[in-house]
Coordinates of C-alpha atoms and ligand atoms in Angstrom, one line a residue:
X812 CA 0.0 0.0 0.0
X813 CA 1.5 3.5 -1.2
X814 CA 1.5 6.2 1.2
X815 CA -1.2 8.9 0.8
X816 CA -0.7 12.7 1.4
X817 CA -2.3 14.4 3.8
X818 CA -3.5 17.5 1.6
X819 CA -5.1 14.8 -0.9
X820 CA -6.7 13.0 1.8
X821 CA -8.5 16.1 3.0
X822 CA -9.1 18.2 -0.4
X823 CA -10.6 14.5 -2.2
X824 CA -10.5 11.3 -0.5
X825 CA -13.7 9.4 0.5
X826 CA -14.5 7.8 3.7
X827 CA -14.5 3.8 3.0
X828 CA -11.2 4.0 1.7
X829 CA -8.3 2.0 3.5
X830 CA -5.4 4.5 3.8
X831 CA -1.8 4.6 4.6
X832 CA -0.4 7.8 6.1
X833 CA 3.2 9.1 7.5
X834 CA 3.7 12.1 9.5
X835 CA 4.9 13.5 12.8
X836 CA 2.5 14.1 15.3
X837 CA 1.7 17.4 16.5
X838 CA -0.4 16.4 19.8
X839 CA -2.2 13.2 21.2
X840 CA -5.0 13.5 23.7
X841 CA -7.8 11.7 24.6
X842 CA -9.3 9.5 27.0
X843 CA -8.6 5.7 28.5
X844 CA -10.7 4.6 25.5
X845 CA -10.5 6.1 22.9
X846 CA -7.1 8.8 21.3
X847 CA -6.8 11.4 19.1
X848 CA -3.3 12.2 17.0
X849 CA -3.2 15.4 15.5
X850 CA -0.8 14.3 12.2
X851 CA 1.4 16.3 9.6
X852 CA 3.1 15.6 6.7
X853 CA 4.0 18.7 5.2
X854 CA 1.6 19.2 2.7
X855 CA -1.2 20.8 4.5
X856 CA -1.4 23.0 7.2
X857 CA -4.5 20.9 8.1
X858 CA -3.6 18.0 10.4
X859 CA -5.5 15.1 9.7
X860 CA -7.1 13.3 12.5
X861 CA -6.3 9.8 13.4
X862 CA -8.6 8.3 15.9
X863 CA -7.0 5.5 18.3
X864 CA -8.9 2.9 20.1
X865 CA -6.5 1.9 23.1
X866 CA -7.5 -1.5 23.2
X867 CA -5.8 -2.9 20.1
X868 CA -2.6 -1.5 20.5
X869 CA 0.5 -2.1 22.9
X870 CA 0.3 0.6 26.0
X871 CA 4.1 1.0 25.3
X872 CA 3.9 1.9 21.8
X873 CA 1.0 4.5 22.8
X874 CA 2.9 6.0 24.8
X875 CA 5.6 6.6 22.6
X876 CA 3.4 8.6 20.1
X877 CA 4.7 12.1 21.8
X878 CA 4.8 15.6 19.9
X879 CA 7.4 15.5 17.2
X880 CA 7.6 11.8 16.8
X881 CA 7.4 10.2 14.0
X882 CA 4.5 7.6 12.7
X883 CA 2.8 5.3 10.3
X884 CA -0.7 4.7 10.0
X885 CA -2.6 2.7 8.4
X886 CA -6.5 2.5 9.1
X887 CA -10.3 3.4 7.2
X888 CA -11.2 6.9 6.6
X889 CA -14.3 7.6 7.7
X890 CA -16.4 10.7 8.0
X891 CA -15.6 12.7 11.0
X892 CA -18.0 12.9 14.1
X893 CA -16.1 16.0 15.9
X894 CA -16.3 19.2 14.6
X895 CA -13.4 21.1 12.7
X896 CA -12.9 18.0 10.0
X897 CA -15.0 16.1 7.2
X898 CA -13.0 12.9 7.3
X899 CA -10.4 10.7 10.4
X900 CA -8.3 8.1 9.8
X901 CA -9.8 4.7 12.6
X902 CA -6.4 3.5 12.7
X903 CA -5.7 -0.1 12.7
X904 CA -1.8 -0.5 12.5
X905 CA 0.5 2.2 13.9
X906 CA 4.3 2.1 13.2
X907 CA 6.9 4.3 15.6
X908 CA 9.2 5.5 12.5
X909 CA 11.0 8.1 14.8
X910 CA 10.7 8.3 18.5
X911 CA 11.0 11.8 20.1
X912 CA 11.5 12.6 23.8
X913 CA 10.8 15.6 25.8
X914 CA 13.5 17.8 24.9
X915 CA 11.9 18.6 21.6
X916 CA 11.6 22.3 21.2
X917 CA 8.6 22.7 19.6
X918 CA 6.4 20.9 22.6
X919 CA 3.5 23.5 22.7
X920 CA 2.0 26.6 20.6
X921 CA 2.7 30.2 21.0
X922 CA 6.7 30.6 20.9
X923 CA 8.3 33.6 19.5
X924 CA 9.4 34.4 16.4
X925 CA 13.0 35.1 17.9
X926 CA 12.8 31.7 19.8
X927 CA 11.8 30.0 16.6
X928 CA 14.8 31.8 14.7
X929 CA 17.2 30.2 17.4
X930 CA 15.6 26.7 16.4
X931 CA 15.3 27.5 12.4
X932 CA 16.3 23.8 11.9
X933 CA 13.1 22.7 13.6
X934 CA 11.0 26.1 12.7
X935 CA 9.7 24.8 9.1
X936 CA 7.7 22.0 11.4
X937 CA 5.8 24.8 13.0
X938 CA 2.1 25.6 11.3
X939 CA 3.4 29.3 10.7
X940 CA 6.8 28.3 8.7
X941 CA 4.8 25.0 7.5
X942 CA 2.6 27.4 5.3
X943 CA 5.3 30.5 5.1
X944 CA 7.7 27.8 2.8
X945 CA 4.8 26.2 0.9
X946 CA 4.0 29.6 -0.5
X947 CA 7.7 31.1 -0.7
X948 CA 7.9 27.4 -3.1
X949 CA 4.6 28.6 -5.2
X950 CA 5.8 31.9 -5.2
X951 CA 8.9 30.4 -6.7
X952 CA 6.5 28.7 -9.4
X953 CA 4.7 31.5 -10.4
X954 CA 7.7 33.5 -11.2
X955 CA 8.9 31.2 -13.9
X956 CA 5.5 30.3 -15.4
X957 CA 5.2 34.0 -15.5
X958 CA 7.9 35.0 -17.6
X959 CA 7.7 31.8 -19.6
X960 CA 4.5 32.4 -20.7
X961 CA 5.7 35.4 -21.9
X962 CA 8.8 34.3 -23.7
X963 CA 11.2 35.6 -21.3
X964 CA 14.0 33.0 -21.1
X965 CA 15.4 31.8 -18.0
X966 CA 19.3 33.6 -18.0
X967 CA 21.8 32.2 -15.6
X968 CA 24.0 34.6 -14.2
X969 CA 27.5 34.3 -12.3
X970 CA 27.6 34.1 -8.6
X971 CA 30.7 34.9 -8.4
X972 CA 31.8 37.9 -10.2
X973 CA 35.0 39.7 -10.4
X974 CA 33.3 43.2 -11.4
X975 CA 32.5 45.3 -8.3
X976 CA 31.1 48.4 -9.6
X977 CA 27.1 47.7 -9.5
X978 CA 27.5 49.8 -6.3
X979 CA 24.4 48.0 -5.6
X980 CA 26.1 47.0 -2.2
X981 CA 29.1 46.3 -0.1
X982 CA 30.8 43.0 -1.3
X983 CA 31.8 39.4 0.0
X984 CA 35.3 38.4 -0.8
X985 CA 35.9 35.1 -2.3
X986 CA 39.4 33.7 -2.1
X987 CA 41.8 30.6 -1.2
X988 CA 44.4 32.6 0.1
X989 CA 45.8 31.9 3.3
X990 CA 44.4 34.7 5.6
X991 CA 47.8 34.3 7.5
X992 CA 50.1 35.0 5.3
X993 CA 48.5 37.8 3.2
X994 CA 51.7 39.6 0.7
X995 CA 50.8 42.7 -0.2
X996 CA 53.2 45.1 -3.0
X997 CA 55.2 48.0 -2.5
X998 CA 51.7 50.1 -2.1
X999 CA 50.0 47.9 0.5
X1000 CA 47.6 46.5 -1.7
X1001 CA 47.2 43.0 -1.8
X1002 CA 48.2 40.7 -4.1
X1003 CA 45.6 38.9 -6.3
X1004 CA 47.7 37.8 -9.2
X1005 CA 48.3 34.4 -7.3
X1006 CA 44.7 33.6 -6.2
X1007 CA 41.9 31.5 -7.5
X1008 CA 41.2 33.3 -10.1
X1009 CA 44.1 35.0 -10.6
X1010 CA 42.1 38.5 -9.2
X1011 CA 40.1 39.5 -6.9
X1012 CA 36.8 38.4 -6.5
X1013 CA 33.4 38.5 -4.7
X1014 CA 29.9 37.1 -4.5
X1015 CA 28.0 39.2 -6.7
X1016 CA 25.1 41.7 -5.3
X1017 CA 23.3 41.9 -9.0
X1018 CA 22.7 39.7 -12.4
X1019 CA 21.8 42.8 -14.0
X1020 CA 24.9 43.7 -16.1
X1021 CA 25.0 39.9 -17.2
X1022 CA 21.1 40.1 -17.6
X1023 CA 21.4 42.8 -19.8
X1024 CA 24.5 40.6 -22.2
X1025 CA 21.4 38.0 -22.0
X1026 CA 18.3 40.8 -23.4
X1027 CA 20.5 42.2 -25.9
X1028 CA 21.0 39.0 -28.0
X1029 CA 17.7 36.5 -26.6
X1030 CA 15.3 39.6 -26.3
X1031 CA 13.9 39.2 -22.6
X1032 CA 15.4 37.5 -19.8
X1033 CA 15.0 37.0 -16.5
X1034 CA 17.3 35.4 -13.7
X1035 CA 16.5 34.2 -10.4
X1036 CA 19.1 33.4 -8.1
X1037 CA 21.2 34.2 -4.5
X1038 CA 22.2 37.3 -4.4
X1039 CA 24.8 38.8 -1.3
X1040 CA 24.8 41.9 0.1
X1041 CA 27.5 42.3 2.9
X1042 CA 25.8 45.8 4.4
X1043 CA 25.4 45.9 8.2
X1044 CA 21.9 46.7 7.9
X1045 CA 20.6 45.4 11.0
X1046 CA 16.2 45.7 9.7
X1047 CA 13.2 43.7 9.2
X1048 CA 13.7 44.0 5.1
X1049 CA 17.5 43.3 4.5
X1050 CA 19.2 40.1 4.2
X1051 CA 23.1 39.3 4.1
X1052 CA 21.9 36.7 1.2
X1053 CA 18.5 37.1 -0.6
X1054 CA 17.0 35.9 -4.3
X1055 CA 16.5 38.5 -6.8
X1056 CA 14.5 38.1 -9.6
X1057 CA 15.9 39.9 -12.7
X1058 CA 13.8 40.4 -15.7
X1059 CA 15.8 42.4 -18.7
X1060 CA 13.9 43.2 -22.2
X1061 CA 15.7 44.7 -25.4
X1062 CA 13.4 47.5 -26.5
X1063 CA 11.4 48.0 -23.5
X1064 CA 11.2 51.8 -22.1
X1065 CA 10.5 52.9 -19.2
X1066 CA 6.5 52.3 -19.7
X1067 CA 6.5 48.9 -20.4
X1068 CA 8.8 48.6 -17.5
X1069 CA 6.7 49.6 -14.9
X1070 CA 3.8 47.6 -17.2
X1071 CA 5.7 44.6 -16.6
X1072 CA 6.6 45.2 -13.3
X1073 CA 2.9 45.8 -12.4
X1074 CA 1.7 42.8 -14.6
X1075 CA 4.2 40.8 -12.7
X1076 CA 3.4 41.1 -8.8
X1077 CA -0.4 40.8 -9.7
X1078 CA 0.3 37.6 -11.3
X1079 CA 2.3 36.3 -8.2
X1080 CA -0.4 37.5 -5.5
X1081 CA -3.1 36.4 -7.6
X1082 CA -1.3 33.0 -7.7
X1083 CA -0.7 32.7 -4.4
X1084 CA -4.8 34.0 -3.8
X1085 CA -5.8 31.0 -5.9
X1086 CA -3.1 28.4 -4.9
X1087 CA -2.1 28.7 -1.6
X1088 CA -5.6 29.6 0.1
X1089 CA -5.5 27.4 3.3
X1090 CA -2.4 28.7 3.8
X1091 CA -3.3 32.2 3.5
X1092 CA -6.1 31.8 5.5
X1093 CA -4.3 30.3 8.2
X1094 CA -1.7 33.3 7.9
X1095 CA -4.8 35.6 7.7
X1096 CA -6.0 34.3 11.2
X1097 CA -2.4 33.9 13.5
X1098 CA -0.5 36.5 11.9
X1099 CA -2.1 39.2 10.4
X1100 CA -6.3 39.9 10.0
X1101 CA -6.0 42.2 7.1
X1102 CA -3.2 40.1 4.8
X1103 CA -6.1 38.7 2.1
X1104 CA -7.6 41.8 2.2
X1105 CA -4.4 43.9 1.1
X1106 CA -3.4 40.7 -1.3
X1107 CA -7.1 41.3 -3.1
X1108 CA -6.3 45.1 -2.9
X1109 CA -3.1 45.1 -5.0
X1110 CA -4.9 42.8 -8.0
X1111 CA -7.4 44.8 -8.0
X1112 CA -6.1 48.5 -8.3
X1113 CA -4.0 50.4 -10.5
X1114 CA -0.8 51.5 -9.1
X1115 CA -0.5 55.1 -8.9
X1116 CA 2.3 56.1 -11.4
X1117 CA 4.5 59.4 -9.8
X1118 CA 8.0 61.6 -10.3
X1119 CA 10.1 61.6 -7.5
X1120 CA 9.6 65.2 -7.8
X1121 CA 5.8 65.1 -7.4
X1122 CA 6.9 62.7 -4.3
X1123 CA 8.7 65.2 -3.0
X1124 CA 6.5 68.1 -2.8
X1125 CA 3.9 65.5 -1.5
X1126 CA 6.3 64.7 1.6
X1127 CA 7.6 68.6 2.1
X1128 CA 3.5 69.4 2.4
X1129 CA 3.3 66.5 4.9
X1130 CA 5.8 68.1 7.3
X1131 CA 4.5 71.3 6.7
X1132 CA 1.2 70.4 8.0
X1133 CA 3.3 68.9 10.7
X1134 CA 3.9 65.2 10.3
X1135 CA 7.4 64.0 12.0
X1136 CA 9.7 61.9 9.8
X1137 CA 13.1 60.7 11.5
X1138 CA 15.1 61.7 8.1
X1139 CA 15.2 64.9 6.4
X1140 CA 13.5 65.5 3.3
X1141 CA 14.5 67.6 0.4
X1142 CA 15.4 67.1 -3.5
X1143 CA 18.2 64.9 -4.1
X1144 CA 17.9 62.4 -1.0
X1145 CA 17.1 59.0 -1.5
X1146 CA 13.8 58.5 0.3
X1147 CA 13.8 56.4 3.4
X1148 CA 11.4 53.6 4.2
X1149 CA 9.3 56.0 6.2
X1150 CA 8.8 58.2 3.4
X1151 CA 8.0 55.2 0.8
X1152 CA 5.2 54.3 3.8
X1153 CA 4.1 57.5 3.9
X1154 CA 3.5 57.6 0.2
X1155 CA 2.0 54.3 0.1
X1156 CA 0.3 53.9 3.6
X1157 CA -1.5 57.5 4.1
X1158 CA -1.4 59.5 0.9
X1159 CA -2.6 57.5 -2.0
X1160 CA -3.1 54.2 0.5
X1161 CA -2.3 51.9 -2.7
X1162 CA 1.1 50.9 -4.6
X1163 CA 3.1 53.4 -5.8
X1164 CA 5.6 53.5 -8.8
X1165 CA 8.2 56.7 -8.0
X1166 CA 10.0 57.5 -11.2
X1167 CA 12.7 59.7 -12.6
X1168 CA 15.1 60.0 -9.4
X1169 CA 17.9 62.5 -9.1
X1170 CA 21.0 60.3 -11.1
X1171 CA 23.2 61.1 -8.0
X1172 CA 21.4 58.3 -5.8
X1173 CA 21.4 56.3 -8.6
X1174 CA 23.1 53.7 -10.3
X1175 CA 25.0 55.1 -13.3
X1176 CA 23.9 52.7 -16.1
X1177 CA 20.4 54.1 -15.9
X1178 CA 19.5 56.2 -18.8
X1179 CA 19.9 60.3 -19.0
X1180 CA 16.8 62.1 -19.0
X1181 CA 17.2 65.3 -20.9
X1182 CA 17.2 67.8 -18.2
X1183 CA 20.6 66.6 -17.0
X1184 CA 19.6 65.6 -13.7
X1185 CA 17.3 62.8 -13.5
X1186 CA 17.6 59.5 -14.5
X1187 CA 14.6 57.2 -16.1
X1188 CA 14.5 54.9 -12.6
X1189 CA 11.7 53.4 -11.1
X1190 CA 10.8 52.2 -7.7
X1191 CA 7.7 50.1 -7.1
X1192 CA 6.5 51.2 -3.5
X1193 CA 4.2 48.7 -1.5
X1194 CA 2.6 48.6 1.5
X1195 CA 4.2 47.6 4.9
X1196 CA 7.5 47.0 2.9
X1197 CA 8.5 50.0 1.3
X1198 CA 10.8 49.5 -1.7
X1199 CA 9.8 46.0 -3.1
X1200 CA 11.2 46.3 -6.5
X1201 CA 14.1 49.0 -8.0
X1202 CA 14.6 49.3 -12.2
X1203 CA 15.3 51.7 -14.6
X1204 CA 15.4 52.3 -18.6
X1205 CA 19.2 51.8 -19.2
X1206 CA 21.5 54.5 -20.8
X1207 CA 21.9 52.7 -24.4
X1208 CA 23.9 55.7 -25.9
X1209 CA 27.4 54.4 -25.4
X1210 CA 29.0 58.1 -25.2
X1211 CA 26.6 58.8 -22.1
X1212 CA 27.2 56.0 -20.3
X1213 CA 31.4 56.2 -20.9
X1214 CA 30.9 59.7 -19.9
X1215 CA 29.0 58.6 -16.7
X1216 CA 31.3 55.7 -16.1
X1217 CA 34.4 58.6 -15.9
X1218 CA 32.4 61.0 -14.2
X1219 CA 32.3 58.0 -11.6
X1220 CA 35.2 57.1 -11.4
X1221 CA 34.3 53.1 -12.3
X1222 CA 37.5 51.3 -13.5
X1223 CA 37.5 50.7 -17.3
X1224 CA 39.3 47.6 -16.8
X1225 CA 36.2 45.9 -15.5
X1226 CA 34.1 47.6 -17.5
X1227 CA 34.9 46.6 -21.3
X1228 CA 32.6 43.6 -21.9
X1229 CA 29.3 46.0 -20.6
X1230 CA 30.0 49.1 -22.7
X1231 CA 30.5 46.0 -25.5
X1232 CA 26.7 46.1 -25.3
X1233 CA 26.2 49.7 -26.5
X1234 CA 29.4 49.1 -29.1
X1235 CA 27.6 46.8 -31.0
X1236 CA 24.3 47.2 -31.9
X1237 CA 23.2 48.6 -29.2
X1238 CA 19.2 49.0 -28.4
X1239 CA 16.8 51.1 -26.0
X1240 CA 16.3 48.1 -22.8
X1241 CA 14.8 48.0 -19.4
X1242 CA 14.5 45.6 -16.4
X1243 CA 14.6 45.4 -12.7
X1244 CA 15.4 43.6 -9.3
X1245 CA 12.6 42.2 -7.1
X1246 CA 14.0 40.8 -4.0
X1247 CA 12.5 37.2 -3.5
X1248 CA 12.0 38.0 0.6
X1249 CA 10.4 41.1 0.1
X1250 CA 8.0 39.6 -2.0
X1251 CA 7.2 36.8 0.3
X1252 CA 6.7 39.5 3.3
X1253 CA 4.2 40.7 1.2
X1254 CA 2.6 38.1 0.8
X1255 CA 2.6 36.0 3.9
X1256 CA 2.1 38.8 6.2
X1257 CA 5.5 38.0 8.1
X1258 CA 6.6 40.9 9.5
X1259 CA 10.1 40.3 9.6
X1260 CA 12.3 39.3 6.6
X1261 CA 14.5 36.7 8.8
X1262 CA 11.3 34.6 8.7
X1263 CA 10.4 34.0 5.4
X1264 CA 13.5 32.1 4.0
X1265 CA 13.6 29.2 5.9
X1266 CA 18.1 29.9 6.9
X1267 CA 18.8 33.6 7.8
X1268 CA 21.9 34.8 7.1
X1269 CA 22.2 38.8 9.0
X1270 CA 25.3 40.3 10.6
X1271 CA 26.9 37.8 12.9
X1272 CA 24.0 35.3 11.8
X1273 CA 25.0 31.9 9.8
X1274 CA 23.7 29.3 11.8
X1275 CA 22.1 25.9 9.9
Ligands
ATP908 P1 17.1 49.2 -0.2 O1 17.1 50.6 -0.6 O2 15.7 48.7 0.3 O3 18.2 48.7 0.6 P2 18.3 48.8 -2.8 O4 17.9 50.0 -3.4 O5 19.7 48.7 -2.2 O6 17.2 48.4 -1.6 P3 18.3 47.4 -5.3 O7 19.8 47.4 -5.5 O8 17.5 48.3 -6.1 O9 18.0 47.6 -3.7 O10 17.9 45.9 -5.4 C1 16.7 45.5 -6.0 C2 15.7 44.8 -5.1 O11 16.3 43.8 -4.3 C3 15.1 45.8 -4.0 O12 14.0 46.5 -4.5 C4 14.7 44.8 -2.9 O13 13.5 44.2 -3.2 C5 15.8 43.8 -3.0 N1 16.8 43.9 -2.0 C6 17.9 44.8 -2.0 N2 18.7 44.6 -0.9 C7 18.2 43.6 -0.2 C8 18.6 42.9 1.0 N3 19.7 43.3 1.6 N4 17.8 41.9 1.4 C9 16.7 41.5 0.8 N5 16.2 42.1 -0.4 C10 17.0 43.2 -0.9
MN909 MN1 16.7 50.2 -5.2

């Protein structure tokens, strides 16, 4: 007899049918008669229930059917006489596959999310991280039907990259050198000639210049993969390692940018609205009452389209009618997360796309605007998060962008094989970044980043 999954048994089975299942018990209780095990496999954040009656099985192996252990049942479905379930299993055989005494972690309901960090090897048997990884995997899905649907193929980028002028983020160093006995030259600069890869190298914080090698010659692309970011950003939204997605399209402006980047998280909320309702219902109810509500909300409405300028003048009116912001406001700074909520949260209460930034806070491959001081950019604001995705039009002009490149500062020598690009045959092109984890605090209602990929890595974090 083949093992039946929990999720099937609940979403289709019938009662009459003879059923093996395999699970780990989240609680036992019941009287001298007659037990109930709460069991989970995984696949649901239902537990099915498997009804016990004492007198055909060994006391001893009763007994050993704790919280966390780990059984086999085989038994009848039948329709349930207790309330909160169609269908229970009557067991008739019951296997101990896994024992588990009382030092399991995870013996009752209610811990903290810092408490279930500290135990992130256990965490994804909880109900909350059971259904926070079941969507973070549909998520996942949706993102490449998405762009295949569209023709966007799937581009895979370097992880380790030896160009370090994305600025995107401070760097991780990857090398084989012996940290002990580091040579440096007559300068005090290290010596690179010698390592791995004969230079030095790092994990890379961006696909994007790659991505954009992969648009110019197979029209759209997209890559999805782990992307490092050494900054000492101790908040709720940053990650030492995170998943970008990274769509790039030759002849895309700035429009069908932000079409496509619109397009794009309505698909993946709406997927996860259609796919991933019990969990989202379950989220809905522990973790926050007004998640589905603000999931419907976004595939619903329009995002409001808006110059950083316009932004601006929206946020100098809000402190002049007296609203406190911790950072200063004025033309030319990059906005904080407060003033993305702001936007977002109390002005126009929906998503907001901020465009056309000053090109000082931005990154210089983004294309010129012709007033000489903004650059075609574009953030997509969202609620609760704040910046959720960053793109731009890129500068296709290869003069501009040389120009920028010196103005900058950014060494040639890494920079041949980009400006290559806009040498030959160059075309107007747009993408962006969505970081993975912001998406999936969106979407799961998680308030901290830490807890929706299932191994945190954060300053002085690498545990698991
Ligand atoms: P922020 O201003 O929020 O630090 P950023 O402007 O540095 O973000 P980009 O370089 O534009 O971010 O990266 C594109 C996307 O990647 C962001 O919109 C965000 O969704 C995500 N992202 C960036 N940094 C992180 C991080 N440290 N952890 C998780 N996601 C991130
Ligand atoms: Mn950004």
């Amino acid at each position: 007899m083949s093992r039946t999954r929990i999720s099937e048994i609940l979403s289709k089975a019938q009662a009459g049918e003879d059923v093996l299942v395999k699970g780990w018990v989240r609680t036992r209780r019941g009287s001298k008669q007659v037990n109930f095990i709460a069991l989970n496999d995984g696949s649901s954040v239902n537990n099915l229930q498997i009804v016990v009656d004492i007198n055909n099985f060994d006391p001893e192996l009763i007994k050993s059917i704790t919280t966390g252990a780990c059984i086999a049942v085989k038994g009848k479905l039948v329709a349930s006489q207790g309330a909160g379930q169609a269908v229970e299993v009557q067991a008739t055989e019951i296997e101990l596959l896994g024992a588990c005494d009382d030092t399991y972690p995870l013996q009752k309901k209610g811990h903290t999310m810092e408490f279930l960090r500290d135990v992130a090897h256990l965490r994804p048997r909880t109900n909350t991280f059971g259904a926070v990884f079941r969507i973070r995997h549909n998520m996942a899905f949706a993102i490449h039907k998405f762009f295949h649907e569209r023709g966007f193929y799937y581009f895979h980028t370097p992880i380790i990259t030896a160009s370090d002028c994305e600025g995107a983020g401070q760097m991780f160093q990857v090398t084989t050198k012996n940290l002990y006995k580091i040579e440096k030259d007559e300068n005090g600069a290290i010596k690179y000639d010698d390592d791995f890869f004969g230079k030095q190298t790092s994990l890379t914080v961006s696909g994007q210049l790659e991505g954009e090698l992969g648009a110019t010659a197979l029209g759209a692309i997209y890559t999805f993969g782990p992307t490092f970011r050494a900054e000492n950003s101790n908040t709720p939204r940053h990650l030492a390692e995170f998943w970008m997605i990274e769509p790039e399209v030759a002849f895309n402006d700035i429009t069908d940018n932000m079409d496509l980047a619109e397009d794009f998280i309505k698909y993946c909320v709406k997927w996860a609205l259609d796919n991933c309702a019990d969990d989202l219902a379950f989220l809905n109810k522990m973790i926050d009452n007004e998640l589905i509500d603000r999931l419907k909300f976004v595939t619903e409405n329009k995002f409001i389209r808006l110059p950083y300028t316009e932004g601006i003048k929206i946020l100098e009116k809000a402190i002049a009618d007296g609203h406190k912001f911790e950072f200063p406001v004025f033309w030319g700074c990059d906005l904080a997360s407060e003033h993305e909520r702001f936007l977002v949260e109390q002005h126009f209460k929906c998503p907001v796309i901020l465009t056309d930034y000053p090109k000082e806070i931005k990154a210089f491959y983004m294309k010129q605007n012709d007033d000489g001081k903004t650059v075609r950019a574009m953030d997509v604001l969202f609620p609760k998060i704040g910046e959720i995705i960053g793109g731009s039009e890129r500068e296709e002009s290869y003069d501009k962008l040389l120009k920028r490149i010196q103005e900058l500062n950014i060494p040639m020598k890494d920079m041949w094989w980009y400006l290559d690009t806009r040498k030959f045959g160059t075309c107007p092109h747009s993408g962006f970044g969505l970081g993975f984890e912001r998406l999936l605090l969106f979407v799961t209602g998680m308030q901290n980043i830490r807890d929706v990929i299932p191994f945190p890595r954060t300053p002085g974090r690498a545990d698991f």
